[in-house]
Amino acid sequence: MLRRTSRRPTAGRTTSRRKTSCTMTPRRTPNWMTPRSRMWRGGPRSAPCGWTSWRTPTSRTRSTTRTQQCRSPRTSTKAPPSSSTSSTGRRPWRTCSRRTAGRTPRCCGRSSAAPRESHATTPATPWRAPKKIDLYDVRRRPWYIQGASSPKDMVIIVDVSGSVSGLTLKLMKTSVCEMLDTLSDDDYVNVASFNEKAQPVSCFTHLVQANVRNKKVFKEAVQGMVAKGTTGYKAGFEYAFDQLQNSNITRANCNKMIMMFTDGGEDRVQDVFEKYNWPNRTVRVFTFSVGQHNYDVTPLQWMACANKGYYFEIPSIGAIRINTQEYLDVLGRPMVLAGKEAKQVQWTNVYEDALGLGLVVTGTLPVFNLTQDGPGEKKNQLILGVMGIDVALNDIKRLTPNYTLGANGYVFAIDLNGYVLLHPNLKPQSNFREPVTLDFLDAELEDENKEEIRRSMIDGNRGHKQIRTLVKSLDERYIDEVTRNYTWVPIRNTNYSLGLVLPPYGTFYLQANLSDQILQVKLPISKLKDFEFLLPSSFESEGHVFIAPREYCKDLNASDNNTEFLKNFIELMEKVTPDSKQCNNFLLHNLILDTGVTQQLVERAWRDQDLNTYSLLAVFAATDGGITRVFPNKAAEDWTESPEPFSASFYRRSLDNRGYVFKPPHQDALLRPLELENDTVGILVSTAVEFSLGGRTLRPAVVGVKLDLEAWAEKFKVLASNRTHQDQPQKQCGPSSHCEMDCEVNNEDLLCVLIDDGGFLVLSNQNHQWDQVGRFFSEVDANLMLALYNNSFYTRKESYDYQAACAPQPPGNLGAAPRGVFVPTIADFLNLAWWTSAAAWSLFQQLLYGLIYHSWFQADPAEAEGNPEARESSCVMKQTQYYFGSVNASYNAIIDCGNCSRLFHAQRLTNTNLLFVVAEKPLCSQCEAGRLLQKETHSDGPEQCELVQRPRYRRGPHICFDYNATEDTSDCGRGASFPPSLSILVSLQLLLLLGLPPGPQAPVRAQASRRL
């Protein structure tokens, strides 16, 4: 009673319903988004789906109206009737091909933001304001940055001459860090400092991608800049132009710009611009006057205006954030003037939503001001903002086939940077302030085949390839060498490419077909005979049943407690009818079918066996349908595996490995040894159930046993001796019978162990090592494990987890310096311009207040609660796993330790994942060697300076707007500086000190600037 359906992956087209009931059809991604309206005004805010809110910039009140959610239609594909039947008319299951069903996800929301002061989102929820200062700025969010301008090649040059010191240098360092935060992964950047000569601040000698790890290197290097020497603009600009003209490296190849931070100077370096940039002016120059000083800023203004850039002033720390991001308005001019050509949806990388919606991607569209100020006037060229539509990845995941792909099949998607949009290993732990940039080659174990697949997907090609590759186990303790079929296809009208991964045995799956049986009884599903074996009343005789916590029906209440979940399931099954539309017939029918199949195992095989005779604690079976049956019932009390077979490490490894897979109980080196009490500690042994049907191979289940650890440790001594049976008397050693390798006779001199393919101890002939079963063998015998590794019995694989979250270093309870005091350097005291600046008078004011109010110099308690910086931040963890190497035969070797050499013999056991090792016990401590580590450790990751020398393949966005002949560059920033009046400053300080209100004074305008 089987129905067979071909399910070879077919990318980019839908097959006929006569051939399959599930297809992988990449739909046009814009069809995924059916927007729901939401609007929010007044300040940079964001809000998720469900509500409409309005807030003014000056009021904390809000009016809220409920908006109706929109849901896009979902398509379903019904299975065709089978052409072959049994005596009952239809078969109870069928085989189907595994494909990606084409269904339409709903969108999360629609957003729009202006570059000035407003942000609208629809629908919305009340803003979750932090306990202290709210520094959220939508213009720094990934979707706004990528939607407001085309990719950028940026060189930042920083003046570190002797005049730049103290507060000015600190402002520059902060400004550079803020500037780096305005760049996305589509951009390339380098940072250099200059005085008489220019040099990079970091190890990067050319433009590098502005990803998270590269920007972190820049930020750390910038903090080490020291002011000395004299100002040399020529050296700085020549270095920057040389960087931008280097065509031998990967870069954005779109907007090119130089950002110069300085405190002022007289040189205009016109000859440099004539040589490198004129007359085409392909490189924009932005100049930043940093600090409060009395230098003439006219040369800085001229540089910006002569090179299609803009001049900004950063007199204080409060001006850094706004002035380091308004250059985007200038870069947006060509995009605005391009008109409809620039009205193309750009899709962002994956990022964490600020309001807790989880991982999202956003389709962005720039909004332009195309009006004219008057008749005959030029058209405006200002970008008003960015609007976009968010698509939550959780919604997309719900539309991918979760269970028809099997335990080891999955769907993934990547963008043009090679970053994953969908992947089962995409599980970021950090907060929303850090972008999610997990490369496909970091989500999986990298090899040449995957590099080729990644390149083809980035280029927008279709393809299919079967490869041999390495995969980590779900618990990240083991590595298996497996065969996988990769199929990929581009998603139209987006920057993404979709991939499907299936093992060879996963091309087909079983689909239960119980419709005839259900229709014959015309009663709820609970009346089926197979359903009776799910009832707890049958557990004592039929074994305990765990059901996978899947969404069998919409009204089924989920629970982390499997017993409670089973109870909820049974209660619902008493109510639903067979034709209920609220239930997933595929999941429900397969669950009922597997319940009956596993019950037959109990009835025909398990119940009549005496498990104690074989020293077994339990026998079990787990199926694709979501059933795990453990016999006898009492063994379920110590069952620690996941009730979801697809989430159980033993289940997935058994499918990928032929033969028997031994899994000792997990032990951490920091935990206490196992307690062998009440015979509850066991070793799991499992193997996949494989059969062929019509020439098609399927592995729909895993069966196994749980060995009693203490009993099998005694049996192991017999198995490793010259005896063939435990009741046989111990053999006497003599001239005619050799016992050198007898682990029972030479128990005091020989160490005999079984180690699994991950290097973990399974069994030992030494009683004192029984409580160390499950530990990495290097923690048991470091010398012997190192010898096995050096003799190629094991191979080491190191990888990095870039999604880990680490707690920050705990700060001290008290501040280390007086509150708000700026400490000048010796160069400041020797600089006359500094004494006339506001920084000196600010220090003078602090000292006066300190003499009168003693509490001014008292330290404040540092409160970490509510501080965003005190939360966990992303970090890199290094993972090391071991797996069997190239040696398959038996092997004898000597561990040379001088006078304490050890002889050992090692042999792989056929049809298992075990290595049998016999070794002499160490005679002295001189044999102690370095210990191999297997646990996860904190790391800085691979050397970033070496990685940028061989960058991974990527492609930028398909469109670029960096030039328009009609662009008006006359608005390029203006400013004027006037030295402060010494008498007025002294008068103001005295009035503040005495607490008297100041009299009418002429307004003092230290600086005036005009921005876009």
PDB file of N, CA and C in Angstrom, residues 532-545 595 598-609 611 619 629-635:
ATOM      1  N   GLU A 532      -4.619   4.147  19.937  1.00  0.00           N
ATOM      2  CA  GLU A 532      -4.718   3.628  21.301  1.00  0.00           C
ATOM      3  C   GLU A 532      -3.341   3.460  21.934  1.00  0.00           C
ATOM      4  N   PHE A 533      -2.328   3.214  21.114  1.00  0.00           N
ATOM      5  CA  PHE A 533      -0.993   2.987  21.647  1.00  0.00           C
ATOM      6  C   PHE A 533      -0.293   4.283  22.031  1.00  0.00           C
ATOM      7  N   LEU A 534      -0.956   5.421  21.827  1.00  0.00           N
ATOM      8  CA  LEU A 534      -0.432   6.693  22.318  1.00  0.00           C
ATOM      9  C   LEU A 534      -0.937   7.005  23.719  1.00  0.00           C
ATOM     10  N   LEU A 535      -1.950   6.308  24.151  1.00  0.00           N
ATOM     11  CA  LEU A 535      -2.559   6.593  25.448  1.00  0.00           C
ATOM     12  C   LEU A 535      -1.618   6.143  26.562  1.00  0.00           C
ATOM     13  N   PRO A 536      -1.457   6.942  27.615  1.00  0.00           N
ATOM     14  CA  PRO A 536      -0.564   6.561  28.726  1.00  0.00           C
ATOM     15  C   PRO A 536      -0.937   5.240  29.380  1.00  0.00           C
ATOM     16  N   SER A 537      -2.188   4.849  29.275  1.00  0.00           N
ATOM     17  CA  SER A 537      -2.603   3.582  29.884  1.00  0.00           C
ATOM     18  C   SER A 537      -1.941   2.382  29.230  1.00  0.00           C
ATOM     19  N   SER A 538      -1.396   2.547  28.016  1.00  0.00           N
ATOM     20  CA  SER A 538      -0.745   1.439  27.320  1.00  0.00           C
ATOM     21  C   SER A 538       0.761   1.415  27.522  1.00  0.00           C
ATOM     22  N   PHE A 539       1.321   2.390  28.229  1.00  0.00           N
ATOM     23  CA  PHE A 539       2.776   2.508  28.329  1.00  0.00           C
ATOM     24  C   PHE A 539       3.406   1.341  29.082  1.00  0.00           C
ATOM     25  N   GLU A 540       2.734   0.840  30.095  1.00  0.00           N
ATOM     26  CA  GLU A 540       3.338  -0.207  30.907  1.00  0.00           C
ATOM     27  C   GLU A 540       3.579  -1.485  30.095  1.00  0.00           C
ATOM     28  N   SER A 541       2.685  -1.765  29.185  1.00  0.00           N
ATOM     29  CA  SER A 541       2.825  -2.982  28.385  1.00  0.00           C
ATOM     30  C   SER A 541       3.470  -2.728  27.036  1.00  0.00           C
ATOM     31  N   GLU A 542       3.305  -1.533  26.495  1.00  0.00           N
ATOM     32  CA  GLU A 542       3.791  -1.240  25.140  1.00  0.00           C
ATOM     33  C   GLU A 542       5.012  -0.334  25.121  1.00  0.00           C
ATOM     34  N   GLY A 543       5.461   0.141  26.276  1.00  0.00           N
ATOM     35  CA  GLY A 543       6.591   1.051  26.309  1.00  0.00           C
ATOM     36  C   GLY A 543       6.152   2.499  26.286  1.00  0.00           C
ATOM     37  N   HIS A 544       7.022   3.364  26.798  1.00  0.00           N
ATOM     38  CA  HIS A 544       6.711   4.798  26.875  1.00  0.00           C
ATOM     39  C   HIS A 544       6.871   5.443  25.505  1.00  0.00           C
ATOM     40  N   VAL A 545       5.946   6.325  25.173  1.00  0.00           N
ATOM     41  CA  VAL A 545       5.967   6.993  23.871  1.00  0.00           C
ATOM     42  C   VAL A 545       6.191   8.485  24.078  1.00  0.00           C
ATOM     43  N   THR A 595       3.167   5.187  15.133  1.00  0.00           N
ATOM     44  CA  THR A 595       2.743   4.651  16.426  1.00  0.00           C
ATOM     45  C   THR A 595       2.434   3.167  16.309  1.00  0.00           C
ATOM     46  N   THR A 598       5.833   1.056  15.529  1.00  0.00           N
ATOM     47  CA  THR A 598       6.691   0.846  16.702  1.00  0.00           C
ATOM     48  C   THR A 598       6.025  -0.070  17.722  1.00  0.00           C
ATOM     49  N   GLN A 599       4.693  -0.061  17.771  1.00  0.00           N
ATOM     50  CA  GLN A 599       4.012  -0.978  18.690  1.00  0.00           C
ATOM     51  C   GLN A 599       4.221  -2.417  18.262  1.00  0.00           C
ATOM     52  N   GLN A 600       4.285  -2.656  16.967  1.00  0.00           N
ATOM     53  CA  GLN A 600       4.530  -4.009  16.489  1.00  0.00           C
ATOM     54  C   GLN A 600       5.922  -4.496  16.865  1.00  0.00           C
ATOM     55  N   LEU A 601       6.886  -3.578  16.976  1.00  0.00           N
ATOM     56  CA  LEU A 601       8.209  -3.954  17.453  1.00  0.00           C
ATOM     57  C   LEU A 601       8.123  -4.511  18.873  1.00  0.00           C
ATOM     58  N   VAL A 602       7.337  -3.847  19.702  1.00  0.00           N
ATOM     59  CA  VAL A 602       7.176  -4.306  21.077  1.00  0.00           C
ATOM     60  C   VAL A 602       6.514  -5.680  21.098  1.00  0.00           C
ATOM     61  N   GLU A 603       5.480  -5.812  20.306  1.00  0.00           N
ATOM     62  CA  GLU A 603       4.689  -7.048  20.332  1.00  0.00           C
ATOM     63  C   GLU A 603       5.462  -8.228  19.757  1.00  0.00           C
ATOM     64  N   ARG A 604       6.246  -8.011  18.713  1.00  0.00           N
ATOM     65  CA  ARG A 604       6.881  -9.122  18.016  1.00  0.00           C
ATOM     66  C   ARG A 604       8.327  -9.385  18.447  1.00  0.00           C
ATOM     67  N   ALA A 605       8.977  -8.406  19.068  1.00  0.00           N
ATOM     68  CA  ALA A 605      10.400  -8.582  19.363  1.00  0.00           C
ATOM     69  C   ALA A 605      10.769  -8.228  20.801  1.00  0.00           C
ATOM     70  N   TRP A 606      10.373  -7.091  21.284  1.00  0.00           N
ATOM     71  CA  TRP A 606      10.905  -6.592  22.543  1.00  0.00           C
ATOM     72  C   TRP A 606      10.298  -7.267  23.767  1.00  0.00           C
ATOM     73  N   ARG A 607       8.984  -7.502  23.722  1.00  0.00           N
ATOM     74  CA  ARG A 607       8.283  -7.935  24.926  1.00  0.00           C
ATOM     75  C   ARG A 607       8.736  -9.315  25.383  1.00  0.00           C
ATOM     76  N   ASP A 608       9.133 -10.161  24.485  1.00  0.00           N
ATOM     77  CA  ASP A 608       9.499 -11.532  24.837  1.00  0.00           C
ATOM     78  C   ASP A 608      10.971 -11.671  25.226  1.00  0.00           C
ATOM     79  N   GLN A 609      11.725 -10.593  25.160  1.00  0.00           N
ATOM     80  CA  GLN A 609      13.149 -10.666  25.467  1.00  0.00           C
ATOM     81  C   GLN A 609      13.407 -10.233  26.914  1.00  0.00           C
ATOM     82  N   LEU A 611      15.742  -8.329  28.959  1.00  0.00           N
ATOM     83  CA  LEU A 611      16.793  -7.346  28.743  1.00  0.00           C
ATOM     84  C   LEU A 611      17.943  -7.518  29.711  1.00  0.00           C
ATOM     85  N   VAL A 619      15.486  -0.636  25.223  1.00  0.00           N
ATOM     86  CA  VAL A 619      15.519  -0.670  23.760  1.00  0.00           C
ATOM     87  C   VAL A 619      14.602   0.448  23.285  1.00  0.00           C
ATOM     88  N   ARG A 629       9.729   5.551  20.902  1.00  0.00           N
ATOM     89  CA  ARG A 629       9.177   4.570  21.846  1.00  0.00           C
ATOM     90  C   ARG A 629      10.330   3.924  22.614  1.00  0.00           C
ATOM     91  N   VAL A 630      10.250   3.989  23.948  1.00  0.00           N
ATOM     92  CA  VAL A 630      11.277   3.458  24.832  1.00  0.00           C
ATOM     93  C   VAL A 630      10.662   2.330  25.650  1.00  0.00           C
ATOM     94  N   PHE A 631      11.327   1.169  25.618  1.00  0.00           N
ATOM     95  CA  PHE A 631      10.831  -0.009  26.341  1.00  0.00           C
ATOM     96  C   PHE A 631      11.943  -0.545  27.239  1.00  0.00           C
ATOM     97  N   PRO A 632      11.635  -0.860  28.505  1.00  0.00           N
ATOM     98  CA  PRO A 632      10.332  -0.795  29.174  1.00  0.00           C
ATOM     99  C   PRO A 632       9.987   0.618  29.627  1.00  0.00           C
ATOM    100  N   ASN A 633       8.818   0.755  30.189  1.00  0.00           N
ATOM    101  CA  ASN A 633       8.303   2.070  30.545  1.00  0.00           C
ATOM    102  C   ASN A 633       9.187   2.762  31.576  1.00  0.00           C
ATOM    103  N   LYS A 634       9.754   2.027  32.533  1.00  0.00           N
ATOM    104  CA  LYS A 634      10.553   2.644  33.595  1.00  0.00           C
ATOM    105  C   LYS A 634      11.838   3.281  33.045  1.00  0.00           C
ATOM    106  N   ALA A 635      12.302   2.803  31.877  1.00  0.00           N
ATOM    107  CA  ALA A 635      13.517   3.378  31.295  1.00  0.00           C
ATOM    108  C   ALA A 635      13.300   4.808  30.838  1.00  0.00           C
TER     109      ALA A 635
END
